[in-house]
């Protein structure tokens, strides 16, 4: 069983990428809708939310947990690994995506949440293996709300998106990492403003490096269970735009207290 979590519907982009890659398993997805957005929270808050999620996955019998969330990969992966590595294997996004930029010479743009950009996790992880990499990180926190509330065609949202894309274009970025799992949903809009820029989804890079491990415990057919910490109905509504959620999302017991 593979657990995936995010603050909301963003991590469904990771689940989608995994299933499109032909990996079949029993999937359990947790959307922390009570605490969304993570990008404006402190490290201590995110650590407390994600510890509960790890314990929930362990209780459910998951063999591994994919952190389908850049913000928690940036801030708390090391803490979670130290606390839970004897019980569950944890895969963070940023740390697995970074090695793919080993030989990158062009300027790399990163769009991410407030907390991810503040942590400089992308710069930290990429320069570990490519010390001369030139990385421009840009906070795009409002994209999370645009996706969660489906505000794609709202003129104010479009202005905000255009401003952010222009900034990275002016910084000479030829490639932009979608440093938040909510952002792949906005690629068609980004492309309108920057048709020549390559937008890179780190989930696809993570999957490339771990797919052999994930294929080991495969099932014949996939099964899906969706849990949230509040409002299952609106999770289903906005999530269904991105993933075929047939099963009714449930409110997780630990989140009820
Ligand atoms: N989708 C998450 C990420 O990748 C969290 C976004 C948020 O809740 O602010 O960072």
CSV table of N, CA and C in Angstrom, one decimal, residues 13 26 29 41 54 63 77 83 88 92 102 107 123 127 145 168 177 190 194 208 227 251 257:
chain,number,residue,atom,x,y,z
A,13,UNK,N,-2.0,15.4,-8.4
A,13,UNK,CA,-1.2,15.5,-9.6
A,13,UNK,C,-0.1,14.4,-9.6
A,26,UNK,N,-2.4,-0.5,-4.0
A,26,UNK,CA,-3.5,0.0,-3.2
A,26,UNK,C,-3.0,1.4,-2.7
A,29,UNK,N,-4.8,8.2,-0.1
A,29,UNK,CA,-4.5,9.6,-0.3
A,29,UNK,C,-5.1,10.4,0.9
A,41,UNK,N,2.4,28.3,6.7
A,41,UNK,CA,2.5,27.8,8.1
A,41,UNK,C,4.0,27.7,8.5
A,54,UNK,N,1.7,10.6,9.1
A,54,UNK,CA,2.6,9.4,9.0
A,54,UNK,C,2.0,8.3,9.9
A,63,UNK,N,3.2,0.7,3.2
A,63,UNK,CA,4.6,0.3,3.2
A,63,UNK,C,5.5,1.6,3.0
A,77,UNK,N,11.1,16.9,5.9
A,77,UNK,CA,11.4,15.5,5.5
A,77,UNK,C,12.5,14.9,6.5
A,83,UNK,N,12.2,10.1,12.6
A,83,UNK,CA,11.2,9.6,13.5
A,83,UNK,C,10.6,8.3,13.0
A,88,UNK,N,8.3,3.1,8.2
A,88,UNK,CA,7.7,3.4,6.8
A,88,UNK,C,8.8,4.1,6.0
A,92,UNK,N,10.5,12.0,-0.4
A,92,UNK,CA,10.2,13.5,-0.5
A,92,UNK,C,10.4,13.9,-2.0
A,102,UNK,N,21.7,17.9,-12.5
A,102,UNK,CA,23.2,17.8,-12.2
A,102,UNK,C,24.0,18.6,-13.3
A,107,UNK,N,19.7,29.0,-16.7
A,107,UNK,CA,19.0,29.4,-15.4
A,107,UNK,C,17.7,28.6,-15.2
A,123,UNK,N,17.3,25.3,-4.1
A,123,UNK,CA,18.7,25.8,-4.3
A,123,UNK,C,19.6,24.9,-3.5
A,127,UNK,N,22.2,22.6,-5.7
A,127,UNK,CA,23.6,23.0,-5.7
A,127,UNK,C,24.5,22.0,-5.0
A,145,UNK,N,-4.5,28.8,-3.9
A,145,UNK,CA,-5.9,29.1,-3.7
A,145,UNK,C,-6.6,29.1,-5.0
A,168,UNK,N,9.9,35.5,-14.2
A,168,UNK,CA,10.9,34.4,-14.5
A,168,UNK,C,11.4,34.5,-15.9
A,177,UNK,N,10.7,24.9,-12.7
A,177,UNK,CA,10.2,23.8,-11.9
A,177,UNK,C,8.9,24.2,-11.3
A,190,UNK,N,0.0,28.9,-17.8
A,190,UNK,CA,1.4,29.4,-17.9
A,190,UNK,C,1.9,29.4,-19.4
A,194,UNK,N,3.9,32.0,-21.7
A,194,UNK,CA,5.3,31.6,-21.9
A,194,UNK,C,5.4,30.3,-22.7
A,208,UNK,N,10.5,8.6,-11.9
A,208,UNK,CA,11.6,8.0,-12.7
A,208,UNK,C,12.6,7.3,-11.8
A,227,UNK,N,-8.9,10.2,1.9
A,227,UNK,CA,-9.2,10.8,3.2
A,227,UNK,C,-8.9,12.3,3.3
A,251,UNK,N,-13.8,11.4,6.1
A,251,UNK,CA,-13.1,12.3,7.1
A,251,UNK,C,-12.3,11.4,8.0
A,257,UNK,N,-10.8,15.1,16.0
A,257,UNK,CA,-10.7,15.6,17.4
A,257,UNK,C,-10.2,17.1,17.4
